[in-house]
mmCIF file of C-alpha atoms in Angstrom:
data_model
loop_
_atom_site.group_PDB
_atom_site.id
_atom_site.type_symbol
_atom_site.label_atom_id
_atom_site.label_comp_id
_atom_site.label_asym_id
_atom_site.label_seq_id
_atom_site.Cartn_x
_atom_site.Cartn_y
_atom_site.Cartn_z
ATOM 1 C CA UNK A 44 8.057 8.525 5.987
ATOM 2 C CA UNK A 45 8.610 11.840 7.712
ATOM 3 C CA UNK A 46 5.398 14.154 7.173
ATOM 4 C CA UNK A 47 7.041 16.327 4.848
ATOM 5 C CA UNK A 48 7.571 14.219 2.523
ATOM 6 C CA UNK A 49 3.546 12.734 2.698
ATOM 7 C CA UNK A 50 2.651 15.182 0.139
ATOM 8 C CA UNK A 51 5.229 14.528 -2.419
ATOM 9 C CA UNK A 52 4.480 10.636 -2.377
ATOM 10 C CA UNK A 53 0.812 10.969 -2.488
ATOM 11 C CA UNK A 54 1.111 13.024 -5.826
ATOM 12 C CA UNK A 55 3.380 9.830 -7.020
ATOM 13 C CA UNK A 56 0.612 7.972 -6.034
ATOM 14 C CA UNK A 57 -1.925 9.895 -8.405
ATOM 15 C CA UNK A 58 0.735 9.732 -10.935
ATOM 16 C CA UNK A 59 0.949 5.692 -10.929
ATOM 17 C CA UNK A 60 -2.564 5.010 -10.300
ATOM 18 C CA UNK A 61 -5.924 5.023 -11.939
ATOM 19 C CA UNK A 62 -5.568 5.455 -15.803
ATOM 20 C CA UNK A 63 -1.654 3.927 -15.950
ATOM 21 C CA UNK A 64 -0.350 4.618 -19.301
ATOM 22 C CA UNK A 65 -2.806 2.903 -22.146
ATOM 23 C CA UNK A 66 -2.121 3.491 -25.831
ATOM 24 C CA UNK A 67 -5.298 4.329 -27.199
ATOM 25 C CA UNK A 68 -7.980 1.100 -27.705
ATOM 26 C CA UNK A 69 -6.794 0.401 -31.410
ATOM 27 C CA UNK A 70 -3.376 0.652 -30.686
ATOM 28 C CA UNK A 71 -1.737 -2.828 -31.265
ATOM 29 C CA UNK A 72 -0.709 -4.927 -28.115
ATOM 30 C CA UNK A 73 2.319 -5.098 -26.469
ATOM 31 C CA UNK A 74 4.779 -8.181 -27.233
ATOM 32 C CA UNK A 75 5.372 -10.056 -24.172
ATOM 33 C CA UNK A 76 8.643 -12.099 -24.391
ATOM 34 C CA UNK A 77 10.123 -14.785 -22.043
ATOM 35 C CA UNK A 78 14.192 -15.595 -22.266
ATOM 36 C CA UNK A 79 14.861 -18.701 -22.118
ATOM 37 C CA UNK A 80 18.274 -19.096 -19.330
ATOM 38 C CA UNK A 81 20.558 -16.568 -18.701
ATOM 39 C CA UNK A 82 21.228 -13.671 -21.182
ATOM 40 C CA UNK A 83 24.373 -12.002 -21.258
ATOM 41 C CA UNK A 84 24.137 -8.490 -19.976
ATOM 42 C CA UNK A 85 26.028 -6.897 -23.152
ATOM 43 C CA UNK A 86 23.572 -8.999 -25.500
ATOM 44 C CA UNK A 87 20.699 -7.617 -23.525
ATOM 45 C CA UNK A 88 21.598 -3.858 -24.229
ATOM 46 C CA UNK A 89 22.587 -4.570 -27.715
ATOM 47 C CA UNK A 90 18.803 -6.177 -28.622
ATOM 48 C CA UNK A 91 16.997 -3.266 -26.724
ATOM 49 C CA UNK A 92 19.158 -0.676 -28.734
ATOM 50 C CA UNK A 93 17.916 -2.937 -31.691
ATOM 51 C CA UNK A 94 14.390 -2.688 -30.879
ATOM 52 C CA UNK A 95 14.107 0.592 -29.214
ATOM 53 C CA UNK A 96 15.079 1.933 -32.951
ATOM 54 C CA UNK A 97 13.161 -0.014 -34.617
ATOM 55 C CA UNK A 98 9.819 1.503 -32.756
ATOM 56 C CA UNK A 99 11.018 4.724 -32.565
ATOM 57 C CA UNK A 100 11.171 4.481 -36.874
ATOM 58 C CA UNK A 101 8.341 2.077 -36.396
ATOM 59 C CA UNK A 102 9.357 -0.589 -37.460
ATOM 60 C CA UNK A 103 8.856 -3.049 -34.489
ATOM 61 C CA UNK A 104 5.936 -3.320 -32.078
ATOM 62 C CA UNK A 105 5.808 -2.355 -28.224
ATOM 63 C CA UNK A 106 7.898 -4.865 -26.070
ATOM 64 C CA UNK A 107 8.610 -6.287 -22.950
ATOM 65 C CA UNK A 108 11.587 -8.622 -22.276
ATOM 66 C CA UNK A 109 11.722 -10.777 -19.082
ATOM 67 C CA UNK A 110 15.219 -12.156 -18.432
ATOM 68 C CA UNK A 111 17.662 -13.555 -16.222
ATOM 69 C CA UNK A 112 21.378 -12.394 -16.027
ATOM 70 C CA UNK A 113 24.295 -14.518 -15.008
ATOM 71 C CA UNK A 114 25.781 -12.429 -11.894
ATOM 72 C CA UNK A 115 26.865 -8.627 -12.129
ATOM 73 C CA UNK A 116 26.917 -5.253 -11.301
ATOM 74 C CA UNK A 117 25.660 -2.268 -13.271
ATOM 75 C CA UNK A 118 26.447 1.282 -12.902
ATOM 76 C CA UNK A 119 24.143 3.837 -14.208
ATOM 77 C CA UNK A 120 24.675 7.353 -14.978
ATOM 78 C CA UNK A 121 24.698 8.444 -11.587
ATOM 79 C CA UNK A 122 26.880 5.665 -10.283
ATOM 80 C CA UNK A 123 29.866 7.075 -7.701
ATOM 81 C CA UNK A 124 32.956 4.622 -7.582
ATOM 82 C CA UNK A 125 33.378 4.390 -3.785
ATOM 83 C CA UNK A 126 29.902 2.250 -4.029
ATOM 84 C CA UNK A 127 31.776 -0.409 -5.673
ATOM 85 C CA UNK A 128 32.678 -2.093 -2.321
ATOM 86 C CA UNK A 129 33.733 -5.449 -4.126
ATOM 87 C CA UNK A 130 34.850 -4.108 -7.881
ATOM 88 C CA UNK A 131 36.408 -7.518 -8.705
ATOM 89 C CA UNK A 132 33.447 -9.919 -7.283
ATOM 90 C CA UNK A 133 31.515 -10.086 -10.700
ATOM 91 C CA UNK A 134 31.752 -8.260 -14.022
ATOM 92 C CA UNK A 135 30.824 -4.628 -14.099
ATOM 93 C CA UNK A 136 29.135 -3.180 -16.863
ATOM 94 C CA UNK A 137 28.098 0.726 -17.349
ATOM 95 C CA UNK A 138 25.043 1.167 -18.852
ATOM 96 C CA UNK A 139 23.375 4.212 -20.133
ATOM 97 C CA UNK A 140 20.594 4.105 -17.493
ATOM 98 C CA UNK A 141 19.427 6.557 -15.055
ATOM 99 C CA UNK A 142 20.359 5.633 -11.522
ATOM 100 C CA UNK A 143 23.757 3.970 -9.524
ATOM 101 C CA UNK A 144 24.887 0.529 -9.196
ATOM 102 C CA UNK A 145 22.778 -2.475 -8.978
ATOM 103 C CA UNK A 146 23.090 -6.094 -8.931
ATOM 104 C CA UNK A 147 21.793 -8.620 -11.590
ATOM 105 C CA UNK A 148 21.774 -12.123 -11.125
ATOM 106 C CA UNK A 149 19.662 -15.589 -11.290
ATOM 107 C CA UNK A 150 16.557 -15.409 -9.225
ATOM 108 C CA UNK A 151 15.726 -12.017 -10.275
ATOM 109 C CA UNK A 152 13.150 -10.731 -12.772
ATOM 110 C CA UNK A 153 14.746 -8.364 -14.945
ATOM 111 C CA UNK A 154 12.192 -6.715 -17.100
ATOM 112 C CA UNK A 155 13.102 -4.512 -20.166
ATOM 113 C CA UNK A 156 10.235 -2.144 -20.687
ATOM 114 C CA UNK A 157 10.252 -0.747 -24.586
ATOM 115 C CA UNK A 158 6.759 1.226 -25.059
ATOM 116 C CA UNK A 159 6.776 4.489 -27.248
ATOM 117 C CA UNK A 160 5.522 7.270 -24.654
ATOM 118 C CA UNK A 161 4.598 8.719 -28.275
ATOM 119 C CA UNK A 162 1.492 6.896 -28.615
ATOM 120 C CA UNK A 163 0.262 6.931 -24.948
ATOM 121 C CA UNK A 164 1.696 10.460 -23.187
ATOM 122 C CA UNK A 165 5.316 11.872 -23.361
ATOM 123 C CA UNK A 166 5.377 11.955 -19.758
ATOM 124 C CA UNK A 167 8.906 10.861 -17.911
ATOM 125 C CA UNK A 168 7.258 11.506 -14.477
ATOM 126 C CA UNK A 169 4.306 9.520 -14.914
ATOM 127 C CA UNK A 170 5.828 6.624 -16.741
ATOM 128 C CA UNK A 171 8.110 6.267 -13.807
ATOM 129 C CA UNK A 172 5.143 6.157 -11.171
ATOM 130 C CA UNK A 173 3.804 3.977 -13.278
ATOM 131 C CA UNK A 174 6.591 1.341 -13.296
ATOM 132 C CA UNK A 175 6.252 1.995 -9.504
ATOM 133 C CA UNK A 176 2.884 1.211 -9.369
ATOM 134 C CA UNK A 177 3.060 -1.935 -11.893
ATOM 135 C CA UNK A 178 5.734 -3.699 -9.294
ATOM 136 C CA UNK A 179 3.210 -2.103 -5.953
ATOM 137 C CA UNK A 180 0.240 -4.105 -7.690
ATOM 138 C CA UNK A 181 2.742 -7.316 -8.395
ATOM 139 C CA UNK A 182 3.354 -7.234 -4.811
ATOM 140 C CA UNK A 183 -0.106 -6.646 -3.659
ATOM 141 C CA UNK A 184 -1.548 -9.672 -5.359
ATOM 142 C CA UNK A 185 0.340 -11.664 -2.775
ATOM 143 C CA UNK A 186 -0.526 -9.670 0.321
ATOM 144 C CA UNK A 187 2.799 -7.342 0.213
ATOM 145 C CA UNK A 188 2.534 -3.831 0.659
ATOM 146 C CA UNK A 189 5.150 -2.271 -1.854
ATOM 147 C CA UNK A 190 5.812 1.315 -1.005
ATOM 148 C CA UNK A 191 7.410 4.453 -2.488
ATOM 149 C CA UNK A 192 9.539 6.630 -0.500
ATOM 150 C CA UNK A 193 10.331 9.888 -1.691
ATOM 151 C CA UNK A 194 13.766 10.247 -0.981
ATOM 152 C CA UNK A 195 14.660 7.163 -2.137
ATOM 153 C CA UNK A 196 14.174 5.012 -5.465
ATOM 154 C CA UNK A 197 12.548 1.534 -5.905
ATOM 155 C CA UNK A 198 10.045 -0.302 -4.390
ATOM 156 C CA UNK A 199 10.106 -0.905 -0.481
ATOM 157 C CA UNK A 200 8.594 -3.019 2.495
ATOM 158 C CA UNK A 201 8.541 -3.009 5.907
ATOM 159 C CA UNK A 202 10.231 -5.039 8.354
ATOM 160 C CA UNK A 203 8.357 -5.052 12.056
ATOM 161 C CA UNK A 204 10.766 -8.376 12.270
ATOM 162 C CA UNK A 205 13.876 -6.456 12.079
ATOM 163 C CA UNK A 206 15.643 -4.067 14.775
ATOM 164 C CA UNK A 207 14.738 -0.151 13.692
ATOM 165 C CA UNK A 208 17.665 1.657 11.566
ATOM 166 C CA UNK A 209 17.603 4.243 14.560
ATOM 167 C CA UNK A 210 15.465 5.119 17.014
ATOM 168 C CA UNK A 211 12.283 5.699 15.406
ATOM 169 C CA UNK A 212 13.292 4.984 12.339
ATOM 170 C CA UNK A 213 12.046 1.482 11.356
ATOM 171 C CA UNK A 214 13.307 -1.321 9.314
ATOM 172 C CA UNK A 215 12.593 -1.064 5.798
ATOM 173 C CA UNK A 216 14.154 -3.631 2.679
ATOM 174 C CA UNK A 217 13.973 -2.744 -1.215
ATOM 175 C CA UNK A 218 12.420 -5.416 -3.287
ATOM 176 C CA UNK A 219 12.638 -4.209 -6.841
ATOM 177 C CA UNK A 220 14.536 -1.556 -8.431
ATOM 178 C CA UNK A 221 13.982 1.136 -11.216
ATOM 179 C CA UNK A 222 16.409 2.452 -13.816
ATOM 180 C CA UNK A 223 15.162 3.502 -17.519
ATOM 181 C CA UNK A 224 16.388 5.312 -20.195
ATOM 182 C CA UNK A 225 14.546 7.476 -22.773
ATOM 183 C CA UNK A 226 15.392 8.027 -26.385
ATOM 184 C CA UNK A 227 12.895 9.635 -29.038
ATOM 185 C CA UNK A 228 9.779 8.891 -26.438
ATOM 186 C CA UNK A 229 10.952 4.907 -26.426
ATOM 187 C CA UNK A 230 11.841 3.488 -23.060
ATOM 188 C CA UNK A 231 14.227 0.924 -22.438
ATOM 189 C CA UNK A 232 15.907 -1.038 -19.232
ATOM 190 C CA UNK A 233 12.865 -1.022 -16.716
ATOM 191 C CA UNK A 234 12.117 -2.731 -13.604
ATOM 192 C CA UNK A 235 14.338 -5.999 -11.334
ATOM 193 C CA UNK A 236 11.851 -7.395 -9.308
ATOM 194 C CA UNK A 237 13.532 -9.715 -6.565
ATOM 195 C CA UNK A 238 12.164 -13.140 -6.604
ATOM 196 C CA UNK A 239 14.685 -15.640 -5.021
ATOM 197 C CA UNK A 240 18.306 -14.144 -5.758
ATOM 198 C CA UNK A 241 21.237 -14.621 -3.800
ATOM 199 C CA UNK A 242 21.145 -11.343 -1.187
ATOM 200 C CA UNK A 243 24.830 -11.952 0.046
ATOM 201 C CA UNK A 244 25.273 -10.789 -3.726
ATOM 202 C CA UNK A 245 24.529 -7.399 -2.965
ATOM 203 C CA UNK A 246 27.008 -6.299 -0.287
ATOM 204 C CA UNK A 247 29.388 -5.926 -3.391
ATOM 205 C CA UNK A 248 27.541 -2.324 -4.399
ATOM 206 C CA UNK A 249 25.797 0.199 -2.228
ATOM 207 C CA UNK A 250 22.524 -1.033 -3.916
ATOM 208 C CA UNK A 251 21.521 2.789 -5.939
ATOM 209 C CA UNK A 252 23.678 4.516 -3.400
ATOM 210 C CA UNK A 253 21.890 4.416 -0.888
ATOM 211 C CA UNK A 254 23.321 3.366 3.053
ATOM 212 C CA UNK A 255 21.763 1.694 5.788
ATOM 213 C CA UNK A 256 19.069 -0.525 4.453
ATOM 214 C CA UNK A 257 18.173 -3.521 3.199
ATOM 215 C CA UNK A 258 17.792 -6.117 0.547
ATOM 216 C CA UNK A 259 14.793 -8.920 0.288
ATOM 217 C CA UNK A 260 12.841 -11.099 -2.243
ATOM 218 C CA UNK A 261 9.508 -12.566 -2.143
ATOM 219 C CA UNK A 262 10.897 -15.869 -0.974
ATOM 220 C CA UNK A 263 13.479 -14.246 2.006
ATOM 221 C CA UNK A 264 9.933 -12.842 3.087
ATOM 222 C CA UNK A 265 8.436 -16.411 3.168
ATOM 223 C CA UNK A 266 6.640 -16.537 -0.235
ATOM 224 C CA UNK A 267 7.240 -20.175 -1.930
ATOM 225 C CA UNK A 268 6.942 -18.651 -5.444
ATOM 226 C CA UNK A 269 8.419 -19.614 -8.649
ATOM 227 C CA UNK A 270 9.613 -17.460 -11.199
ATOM 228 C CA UNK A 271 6.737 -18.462 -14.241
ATOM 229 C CA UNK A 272 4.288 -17.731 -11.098
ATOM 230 C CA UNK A 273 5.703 -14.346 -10.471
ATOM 231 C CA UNK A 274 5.796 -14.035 -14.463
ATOM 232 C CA UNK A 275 2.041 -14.491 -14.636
ATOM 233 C CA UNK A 276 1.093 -12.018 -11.860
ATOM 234 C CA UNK A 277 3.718 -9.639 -13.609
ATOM 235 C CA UNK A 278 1.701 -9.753 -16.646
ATOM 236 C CA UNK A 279 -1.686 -9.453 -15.423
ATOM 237 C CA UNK A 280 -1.101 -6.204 -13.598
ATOM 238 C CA UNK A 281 1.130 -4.680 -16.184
ATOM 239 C CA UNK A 282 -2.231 -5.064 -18.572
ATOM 240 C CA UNK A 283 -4.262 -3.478 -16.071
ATOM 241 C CA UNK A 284 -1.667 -0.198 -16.139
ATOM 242 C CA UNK A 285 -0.478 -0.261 -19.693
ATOM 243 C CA UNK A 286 -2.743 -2.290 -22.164
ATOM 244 C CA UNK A 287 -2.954 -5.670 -23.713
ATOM 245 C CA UNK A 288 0.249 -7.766 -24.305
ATOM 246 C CA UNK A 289 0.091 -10.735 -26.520
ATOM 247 C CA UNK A 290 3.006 -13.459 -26.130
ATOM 248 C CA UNK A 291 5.916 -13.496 -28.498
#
């Protein structure tokens, strides 16, 4: 990271870390839900528009959703076409997310993140650093330093293995993504955590528009997990930033 940008990222850091985003000790707990197989993108949207509603009247408790997606592309609101290198390779679906295109598929946690900002603090900025610093402390509890970089979204690692992007510029891959959407203080979409997906999958998109870098999981980086492992870790350090879940 070039020095000017040090400051910026530290005050990301501060953002994400220390208190994360509780709801206050009496609040109820968040739902944690598993899919079982594959979900269908279009499904997907339609039960987070569902739910987000439903806690925004409230209705419906706090949730996250951990899924799977058969293969595809998704272009959020900031998506340009000419990053659609392979536009007939697997469905394409725009979403109402923040963000460009990005790849789904089998092998990848997908989680959908609905919390009502309401009840803990109506705060865009931090909730993103938060995310950020949910998936940093997923990575951390197998010995992988996750890093933000200012000028770039998602979550990123170092690669000494891998010849430098230019002189003095070294290797770096992104291992989990970030696009959400807002409505009345409830978030939805979230956070795609790469576990074991295919990679040749994403030379279809500019992955979020950006050039020049690339793409890894926790197993291309030699990490024989499983996805109910990875689920486990997930939840543990999403308690420590945002509260109690309880399964659903």
């Amino acid at each position: 990271m070039a020095a000017s940008d040090a400051p910026a990222a530290r005050r990301r850091d501060d953002l994400g870390a220390g208190a994360g985003l509780r709801a206050a000790p009496d609040a109820p707990p968040v739902e944690w839900v598993i899919a079982d197989g594959l979900v269908d993108y279009p499904d997907a949207v339609a039960e987070m528009e569902a739910r987000v509603a439903a806690i925004a009247e409230g209705r419906a408790a706090e949730r996250v959703w951990l899924v799977e997606h058969p293969p595809l592309y998704t272009a959020g609101t900031s998506a340009i076409a000419t990053d659609l290198l392979a536009p007939d390779r697997f469905p394409v679906h725009e979403t109402g997310r923040g963000g460009e295109f990005t790849y789904h598929g089998p092998g990848q946690r997908v989680a959908y993140v609905m919390l009502d900002l309401k009840r803990r603090r109506p705060d865009v900025r931090r909730y993103v650093a938060t995310l950020e610093e949910w998936l940093i402390a997923t990575l951390w509890a197998y010995h992988l330093r996750g890093e933000r970089r200012d000028d770039r979204v998602g979550v990123w690692v170092r690669r000494p293995d891998k010849p430098d992007i230019a002189p003095g510029v070294p290797a770096e891959d992104k291992i989990a993504a970030i696009g959400i959407r807002i409505r009345k203080w409830v978030t939805f979409h979230g956070i795609a955590l790469n576990v074991e997906p295919n990679l040749e999958h994403f030379s279809g998109i500019v992955p979020c528009g950006i050039a020049g870098y690339g793409v890894t999981s926790l197993v291309d980086l030699g990490l024989p997990v499983t996805m109910p492992e990875v689920d486990m870790v997930l939840r543990e350090t999403f308690e420590a930033l945002f509260g109690p879940t309880v399964r659903a």
